[in-house]
PDB file of C-alpha atoms and ligand atoms in Angstrom:
ATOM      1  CA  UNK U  10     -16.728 -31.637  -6.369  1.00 86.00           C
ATOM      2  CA  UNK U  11     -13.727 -29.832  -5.066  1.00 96.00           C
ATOM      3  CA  UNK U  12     -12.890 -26.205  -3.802  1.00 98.00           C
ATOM      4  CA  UNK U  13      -9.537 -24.966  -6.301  1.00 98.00           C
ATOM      5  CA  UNK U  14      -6.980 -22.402  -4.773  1.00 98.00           C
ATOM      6  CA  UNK U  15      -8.362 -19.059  -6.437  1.00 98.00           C
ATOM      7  CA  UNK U  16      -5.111 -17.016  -7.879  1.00 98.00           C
ATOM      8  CA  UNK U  17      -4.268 -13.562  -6.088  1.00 97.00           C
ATOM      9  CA  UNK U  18      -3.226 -10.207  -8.655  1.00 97.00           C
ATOM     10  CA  UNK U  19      -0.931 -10.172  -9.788  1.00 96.00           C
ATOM     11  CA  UNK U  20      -0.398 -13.684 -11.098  1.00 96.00           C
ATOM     12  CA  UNK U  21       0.184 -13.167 -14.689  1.00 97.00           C
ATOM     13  CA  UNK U  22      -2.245 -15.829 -15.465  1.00 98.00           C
ATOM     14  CA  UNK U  23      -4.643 -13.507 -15.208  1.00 98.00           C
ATOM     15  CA  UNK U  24      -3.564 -11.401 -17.629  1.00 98.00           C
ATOM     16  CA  UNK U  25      -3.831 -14.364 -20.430  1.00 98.00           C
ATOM     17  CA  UNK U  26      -7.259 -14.069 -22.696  1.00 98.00           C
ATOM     18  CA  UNK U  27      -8.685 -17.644 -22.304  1.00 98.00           C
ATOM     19  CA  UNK U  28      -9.966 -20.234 -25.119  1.00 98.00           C
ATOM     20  CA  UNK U  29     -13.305 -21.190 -26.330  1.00 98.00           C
ATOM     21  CA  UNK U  30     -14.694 -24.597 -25.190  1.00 98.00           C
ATOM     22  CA  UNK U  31     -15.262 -26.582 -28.527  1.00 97.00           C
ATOM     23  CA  UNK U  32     -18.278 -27.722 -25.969  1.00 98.00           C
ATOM     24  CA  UNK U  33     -19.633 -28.400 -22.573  1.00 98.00           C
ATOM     25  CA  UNK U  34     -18.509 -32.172 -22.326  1.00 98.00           C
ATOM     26  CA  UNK U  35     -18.465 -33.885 -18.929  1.00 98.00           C
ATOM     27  CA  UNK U  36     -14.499 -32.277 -18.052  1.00 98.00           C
ATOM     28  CA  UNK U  37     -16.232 -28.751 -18.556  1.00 98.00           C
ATOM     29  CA  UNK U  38     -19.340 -29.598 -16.511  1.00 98.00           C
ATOM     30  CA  UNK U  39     -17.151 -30.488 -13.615  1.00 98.00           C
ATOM     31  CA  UNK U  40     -15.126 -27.334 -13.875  1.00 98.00           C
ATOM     32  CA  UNK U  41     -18.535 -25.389 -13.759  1.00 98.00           C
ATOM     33  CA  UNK U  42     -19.502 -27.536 -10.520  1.00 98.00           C
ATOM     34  CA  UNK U  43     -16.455 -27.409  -8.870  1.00 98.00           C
ATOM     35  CA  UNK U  44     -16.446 -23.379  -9.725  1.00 98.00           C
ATOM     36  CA  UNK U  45     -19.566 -22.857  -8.131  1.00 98.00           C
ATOM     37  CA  UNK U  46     -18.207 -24.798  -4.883  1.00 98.00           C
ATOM     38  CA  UNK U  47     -14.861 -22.522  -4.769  1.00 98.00           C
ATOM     39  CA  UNK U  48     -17.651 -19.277  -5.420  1.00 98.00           C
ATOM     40  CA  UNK U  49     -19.334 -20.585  -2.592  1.00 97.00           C
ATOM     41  CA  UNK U  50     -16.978 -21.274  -0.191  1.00 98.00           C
ATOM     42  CA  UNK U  51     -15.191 -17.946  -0.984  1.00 98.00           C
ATOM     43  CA  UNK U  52     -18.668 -15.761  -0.260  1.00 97.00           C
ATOM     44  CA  UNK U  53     -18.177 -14.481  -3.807  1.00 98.00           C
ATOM     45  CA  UNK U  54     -21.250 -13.510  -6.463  1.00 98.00           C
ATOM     46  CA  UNK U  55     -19.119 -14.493  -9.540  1.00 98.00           C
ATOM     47  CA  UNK U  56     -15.815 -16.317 -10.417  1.00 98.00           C
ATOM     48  CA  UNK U  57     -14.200 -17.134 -13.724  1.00 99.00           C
ATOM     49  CA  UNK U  58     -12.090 -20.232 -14.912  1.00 99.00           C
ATOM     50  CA  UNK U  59      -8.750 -18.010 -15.053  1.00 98.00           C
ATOM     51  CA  UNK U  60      -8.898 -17.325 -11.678  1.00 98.00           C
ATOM     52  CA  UNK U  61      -8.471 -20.854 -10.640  1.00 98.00           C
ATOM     53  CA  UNK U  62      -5.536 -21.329 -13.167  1.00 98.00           C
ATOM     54  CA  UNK U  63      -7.746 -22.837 -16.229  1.00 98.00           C
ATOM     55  CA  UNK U  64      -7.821 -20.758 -19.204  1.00 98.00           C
ATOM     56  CA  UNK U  65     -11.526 -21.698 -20.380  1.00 98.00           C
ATOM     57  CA  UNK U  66     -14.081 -19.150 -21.044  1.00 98.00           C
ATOM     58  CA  UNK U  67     -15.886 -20.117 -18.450  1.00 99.00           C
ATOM     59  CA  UNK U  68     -18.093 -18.161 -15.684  1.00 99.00           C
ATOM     60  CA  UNK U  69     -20.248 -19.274 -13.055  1.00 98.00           C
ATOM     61  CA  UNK U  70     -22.464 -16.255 -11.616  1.00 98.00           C
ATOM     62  CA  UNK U  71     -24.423 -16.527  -8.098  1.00 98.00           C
ATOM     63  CA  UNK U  72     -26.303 -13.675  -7.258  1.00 97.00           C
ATOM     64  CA  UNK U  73     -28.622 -15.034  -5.070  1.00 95.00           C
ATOM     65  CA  UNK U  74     -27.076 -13.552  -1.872  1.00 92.00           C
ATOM     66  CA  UNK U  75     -28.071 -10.377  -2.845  1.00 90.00           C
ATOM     67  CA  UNK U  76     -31.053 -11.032  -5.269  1.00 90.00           C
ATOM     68  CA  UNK U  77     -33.957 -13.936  -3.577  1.00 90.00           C
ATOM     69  CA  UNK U  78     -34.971 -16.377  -6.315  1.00 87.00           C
ATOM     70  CA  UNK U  79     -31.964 -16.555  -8.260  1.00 90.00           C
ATOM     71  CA  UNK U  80     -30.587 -19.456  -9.887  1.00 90.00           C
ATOM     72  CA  UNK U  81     -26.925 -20.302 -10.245  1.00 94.00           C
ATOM     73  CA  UNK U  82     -25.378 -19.342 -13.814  1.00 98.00           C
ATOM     74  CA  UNK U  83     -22.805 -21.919 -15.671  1.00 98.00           C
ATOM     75  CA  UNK U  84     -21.544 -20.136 -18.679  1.00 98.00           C
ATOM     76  CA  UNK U  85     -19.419 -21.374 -21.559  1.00 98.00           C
ATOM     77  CA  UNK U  86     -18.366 -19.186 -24.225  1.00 98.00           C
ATOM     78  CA  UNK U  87     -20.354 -15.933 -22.841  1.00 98.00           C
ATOM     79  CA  UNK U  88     -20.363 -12.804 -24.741  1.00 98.00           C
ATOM     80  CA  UNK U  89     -22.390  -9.527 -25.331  1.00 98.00           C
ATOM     81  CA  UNK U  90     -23.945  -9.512 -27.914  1.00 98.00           C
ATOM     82  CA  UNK U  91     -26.187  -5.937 -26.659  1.00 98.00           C
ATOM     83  CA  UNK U  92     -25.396  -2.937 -24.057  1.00 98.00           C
ATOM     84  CA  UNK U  93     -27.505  -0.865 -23.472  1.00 98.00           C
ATOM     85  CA  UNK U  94     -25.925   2.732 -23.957  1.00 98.00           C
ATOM     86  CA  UNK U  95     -26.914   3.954 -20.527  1.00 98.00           C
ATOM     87  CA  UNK U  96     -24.242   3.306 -18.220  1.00 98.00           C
ATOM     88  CA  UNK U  97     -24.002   2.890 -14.403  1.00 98.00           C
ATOM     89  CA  UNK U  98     -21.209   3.651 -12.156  1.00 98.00           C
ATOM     90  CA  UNK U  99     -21.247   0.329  -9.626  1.00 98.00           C
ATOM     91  CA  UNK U 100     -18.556  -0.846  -6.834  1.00 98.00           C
ATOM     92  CA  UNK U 101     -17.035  -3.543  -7.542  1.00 98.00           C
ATOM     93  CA  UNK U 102     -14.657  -6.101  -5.949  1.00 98.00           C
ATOM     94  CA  UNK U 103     -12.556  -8.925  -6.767  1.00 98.00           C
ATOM     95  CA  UNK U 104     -11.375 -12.667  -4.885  1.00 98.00           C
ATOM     96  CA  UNK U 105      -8.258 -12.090  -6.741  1.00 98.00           C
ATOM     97  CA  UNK U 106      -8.013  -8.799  -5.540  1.00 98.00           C
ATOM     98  CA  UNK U 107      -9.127  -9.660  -1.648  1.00 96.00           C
ATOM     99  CA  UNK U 108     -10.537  -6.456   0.282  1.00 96.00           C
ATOM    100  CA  UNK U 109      -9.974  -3.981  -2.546  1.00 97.00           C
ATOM    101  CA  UNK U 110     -13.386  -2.265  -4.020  1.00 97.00           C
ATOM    102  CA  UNK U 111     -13.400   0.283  -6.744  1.00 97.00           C
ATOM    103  CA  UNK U 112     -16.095   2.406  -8.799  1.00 98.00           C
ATOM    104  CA  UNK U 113     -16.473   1.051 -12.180  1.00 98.00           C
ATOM    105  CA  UNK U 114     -18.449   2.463 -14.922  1.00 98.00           C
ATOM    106  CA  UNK U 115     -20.496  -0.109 -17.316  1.00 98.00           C
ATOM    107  CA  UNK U 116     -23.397  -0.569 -19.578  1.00 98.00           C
ATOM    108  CA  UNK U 117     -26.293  -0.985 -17.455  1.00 98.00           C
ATOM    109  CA  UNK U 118     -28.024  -3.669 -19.248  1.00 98.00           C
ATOM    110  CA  UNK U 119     -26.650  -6.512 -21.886  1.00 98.00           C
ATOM    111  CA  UNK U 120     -27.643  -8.900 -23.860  1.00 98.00           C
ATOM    112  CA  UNK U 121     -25.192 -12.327 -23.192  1.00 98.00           C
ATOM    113  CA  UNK U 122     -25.489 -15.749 -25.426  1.00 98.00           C
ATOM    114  CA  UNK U 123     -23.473 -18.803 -23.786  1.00 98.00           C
ATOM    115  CA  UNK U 124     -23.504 -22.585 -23.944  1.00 98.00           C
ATOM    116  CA  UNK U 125     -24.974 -23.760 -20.800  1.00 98.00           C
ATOM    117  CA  UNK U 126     -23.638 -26.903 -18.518  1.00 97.00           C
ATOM    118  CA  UNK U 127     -26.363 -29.188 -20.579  1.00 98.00           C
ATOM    119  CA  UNK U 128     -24.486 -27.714 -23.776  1.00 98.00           C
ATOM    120  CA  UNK U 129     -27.611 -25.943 -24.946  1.00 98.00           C
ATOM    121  CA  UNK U 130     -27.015 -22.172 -26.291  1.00 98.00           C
ATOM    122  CA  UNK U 131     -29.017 -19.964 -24.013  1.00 98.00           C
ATOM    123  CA  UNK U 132     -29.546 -16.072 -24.438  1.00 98.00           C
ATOM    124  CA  UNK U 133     -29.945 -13.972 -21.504  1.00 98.00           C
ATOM    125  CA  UNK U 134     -31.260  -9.898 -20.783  1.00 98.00           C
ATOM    126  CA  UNK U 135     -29.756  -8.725 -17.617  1.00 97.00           C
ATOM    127  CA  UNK U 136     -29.388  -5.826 -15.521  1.00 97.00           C
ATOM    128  CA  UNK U 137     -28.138  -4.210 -11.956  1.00 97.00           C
ATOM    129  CA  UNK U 138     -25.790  -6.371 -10.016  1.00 97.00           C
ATOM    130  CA  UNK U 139     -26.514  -9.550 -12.418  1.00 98.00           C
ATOM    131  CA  UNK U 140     -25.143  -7.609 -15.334  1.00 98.00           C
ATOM    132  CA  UNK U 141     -22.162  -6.069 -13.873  1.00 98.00           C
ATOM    133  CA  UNK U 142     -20.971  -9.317 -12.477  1.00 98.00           C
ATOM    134  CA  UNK U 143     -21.421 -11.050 -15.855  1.00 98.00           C
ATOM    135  CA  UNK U 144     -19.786  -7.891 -17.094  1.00 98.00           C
ATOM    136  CA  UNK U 145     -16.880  -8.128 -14.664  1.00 98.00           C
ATOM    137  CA  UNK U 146     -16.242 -12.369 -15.219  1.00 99.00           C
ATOM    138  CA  UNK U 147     -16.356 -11.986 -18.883  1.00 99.00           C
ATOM    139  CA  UNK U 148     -13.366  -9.477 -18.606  1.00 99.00           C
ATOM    140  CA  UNK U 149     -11.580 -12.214 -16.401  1.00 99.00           C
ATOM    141  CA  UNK U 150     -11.434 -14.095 -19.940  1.00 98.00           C
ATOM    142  CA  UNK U 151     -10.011 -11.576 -21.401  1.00 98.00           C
ATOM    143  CA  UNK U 152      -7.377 -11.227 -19.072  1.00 98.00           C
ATOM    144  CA  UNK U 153      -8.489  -7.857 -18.074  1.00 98.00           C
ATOM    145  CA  UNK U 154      -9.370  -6.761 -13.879  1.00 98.00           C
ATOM    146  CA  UNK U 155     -11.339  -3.904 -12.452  1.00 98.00           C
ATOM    147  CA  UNK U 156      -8.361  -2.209 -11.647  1.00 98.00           C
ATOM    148  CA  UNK U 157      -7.558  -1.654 -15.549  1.00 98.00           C
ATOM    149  CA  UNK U 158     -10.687   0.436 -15.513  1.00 98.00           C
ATOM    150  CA  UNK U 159      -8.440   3.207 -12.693  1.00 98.00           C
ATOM    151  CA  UNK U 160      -6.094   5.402 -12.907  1.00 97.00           C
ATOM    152  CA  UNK U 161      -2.852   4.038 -13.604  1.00 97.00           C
ATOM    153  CA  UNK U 162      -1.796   5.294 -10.117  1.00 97.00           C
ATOM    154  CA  UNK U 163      -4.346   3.745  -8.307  1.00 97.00           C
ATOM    155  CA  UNK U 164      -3.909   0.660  -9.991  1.00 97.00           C
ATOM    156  CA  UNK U 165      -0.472   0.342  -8.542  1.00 96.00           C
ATOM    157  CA  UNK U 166      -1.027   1.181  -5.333  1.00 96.00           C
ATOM    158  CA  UNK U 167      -3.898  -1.608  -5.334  1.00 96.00           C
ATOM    159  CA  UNK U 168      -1.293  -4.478  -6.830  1.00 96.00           C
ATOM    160  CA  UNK U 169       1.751  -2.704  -4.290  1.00 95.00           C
ATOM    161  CA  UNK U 170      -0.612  -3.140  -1.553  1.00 94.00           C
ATOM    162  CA  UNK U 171      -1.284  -7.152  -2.465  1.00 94.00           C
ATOM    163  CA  UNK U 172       2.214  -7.554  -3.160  1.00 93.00           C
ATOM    164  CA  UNK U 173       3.022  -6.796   0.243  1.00 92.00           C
ATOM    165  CA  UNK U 174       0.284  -8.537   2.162  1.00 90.00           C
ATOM    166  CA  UNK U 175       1.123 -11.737  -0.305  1.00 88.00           C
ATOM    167  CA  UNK U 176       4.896 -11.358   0.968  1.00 87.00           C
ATOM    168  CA  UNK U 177       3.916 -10.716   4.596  1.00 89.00           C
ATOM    169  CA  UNK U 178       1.390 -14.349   3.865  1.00 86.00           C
ATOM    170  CA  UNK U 179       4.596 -15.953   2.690  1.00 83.00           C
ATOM    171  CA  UNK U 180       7.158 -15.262   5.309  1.00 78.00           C
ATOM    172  CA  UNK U 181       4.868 -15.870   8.256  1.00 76.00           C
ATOM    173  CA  UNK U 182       4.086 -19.903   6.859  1.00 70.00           C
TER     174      UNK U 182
HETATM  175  O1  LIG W  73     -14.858 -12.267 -10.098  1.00 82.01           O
HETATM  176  C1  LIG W  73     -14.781 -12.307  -8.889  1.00 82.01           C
HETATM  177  O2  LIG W  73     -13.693 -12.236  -8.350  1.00 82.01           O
HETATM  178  C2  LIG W  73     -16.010 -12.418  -8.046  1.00 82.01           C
HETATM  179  C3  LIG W  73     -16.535 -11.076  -7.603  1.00 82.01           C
HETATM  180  C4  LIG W  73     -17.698 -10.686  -8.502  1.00 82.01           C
HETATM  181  C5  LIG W  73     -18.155  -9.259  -8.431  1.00 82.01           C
HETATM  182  C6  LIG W  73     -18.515  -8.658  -7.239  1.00 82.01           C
HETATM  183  C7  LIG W  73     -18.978  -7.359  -7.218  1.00 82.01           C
HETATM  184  C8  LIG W  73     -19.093  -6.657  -8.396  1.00 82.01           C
HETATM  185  C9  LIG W  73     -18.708  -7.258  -9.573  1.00 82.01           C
HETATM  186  C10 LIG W  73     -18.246  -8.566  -9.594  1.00 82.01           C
HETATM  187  C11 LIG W  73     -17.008 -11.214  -6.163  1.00 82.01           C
HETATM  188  O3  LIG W  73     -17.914 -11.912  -5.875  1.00 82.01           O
HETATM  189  S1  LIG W  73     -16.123 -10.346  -4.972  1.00 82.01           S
HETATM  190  C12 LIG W  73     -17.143 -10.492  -3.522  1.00 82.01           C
HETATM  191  C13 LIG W  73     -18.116  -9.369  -3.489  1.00 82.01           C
HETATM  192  O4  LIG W  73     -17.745  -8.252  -3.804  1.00 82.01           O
HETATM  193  C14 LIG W  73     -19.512  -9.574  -3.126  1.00 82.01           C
HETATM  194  C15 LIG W  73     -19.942 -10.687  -2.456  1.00 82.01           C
HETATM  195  C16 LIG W  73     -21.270 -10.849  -2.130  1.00 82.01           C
HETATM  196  C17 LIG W  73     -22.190  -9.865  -2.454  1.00 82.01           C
HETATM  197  C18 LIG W  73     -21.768  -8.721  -3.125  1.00 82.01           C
HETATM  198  C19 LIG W  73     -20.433  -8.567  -3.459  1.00 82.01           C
HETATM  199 ZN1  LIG W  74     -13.013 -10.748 -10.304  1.00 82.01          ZN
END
């Protein structure tokens, strides 16, 4: 397994709506391992193959931090195939957007099919802090960030303020 370098907004490879697996073959079960390593390592909840440079819709999901008796998640192909109407305003954040947190309003509960690492479609109901960080990876492969949910002002103020501290990284190495 290896830790991968996660990519800091704003790369425009995040921007780029990844591509279905065909299916979760041996090169797709090691990106899900070494996913859940970089998670990991990174004290993150969620992470999604664009963020380490591989356009793949693929998510890994680890809310066990926060939730006891929770399992790992290794999704291929996720998507929503329910919301519930009722929606909950949540703060989020982002390891491609390090130290930034924002509001975000989503469906409270959805409803997610995906090809697991055996290759086996799965369906899944979830809700609170499981949902809104399957919610929030799933927009990764879409090339879309939390910070397209804000004002347009904020947003730029958020990617300014990485911009700088990325530049700052750069000319002190
Ligand atoms: O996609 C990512 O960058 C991972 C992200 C997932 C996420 C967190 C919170 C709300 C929605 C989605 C993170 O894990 S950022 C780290 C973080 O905010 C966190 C870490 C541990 C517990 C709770 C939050
Ligand atoms: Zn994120």
């Amino acid at each position: 397994m290896a830790i991968l370098p996660i990519l800091i907004a704003p790369n425009p490879r995040l921007k780029i709506r990844a591509k279905k697996v065909k299916s979760v073959d041996e090169e797709t079960a090691k990106l899900m391992a070494d996913m859940v390593e970089t998670m990991k390592d990174a004290n993150g909840i969620g992470l999604a193959a664009p963020q380490v440079g591989v356009s793949k819709r693929v998510i890994v999901v680890d809310i066990s931090s926060v939730k006891e008796n929770s399992q790992p998640l290794c999704m291929a192909n996720p998507e929503i195939i329910w919301a519930s109407e009722e929606e909950d305003l949540r703060e989020e954040g982002c390891l491609s957007l390090p130290e930034q947190f924002a509001e975000v309003l989503r469906p409270s509960r959805v409803k997610v099919r995906y090809i697991d690492k055996q290759n086996e479609i799965r369906e899944i109901e979830a809700q609170g802090i499981l949902s809104v960080c399957i919610q929030h990876e799933i927009d990764h492969l879409d090339g879309k960030l939390f910070v397209d949910y804000l004002s347009a002002l904020r947003r730029k103020m958020i990617i300014r303020k990485l911009q700088k501290t990325q530049k700052l990284a750069g000319a002190s190495a």
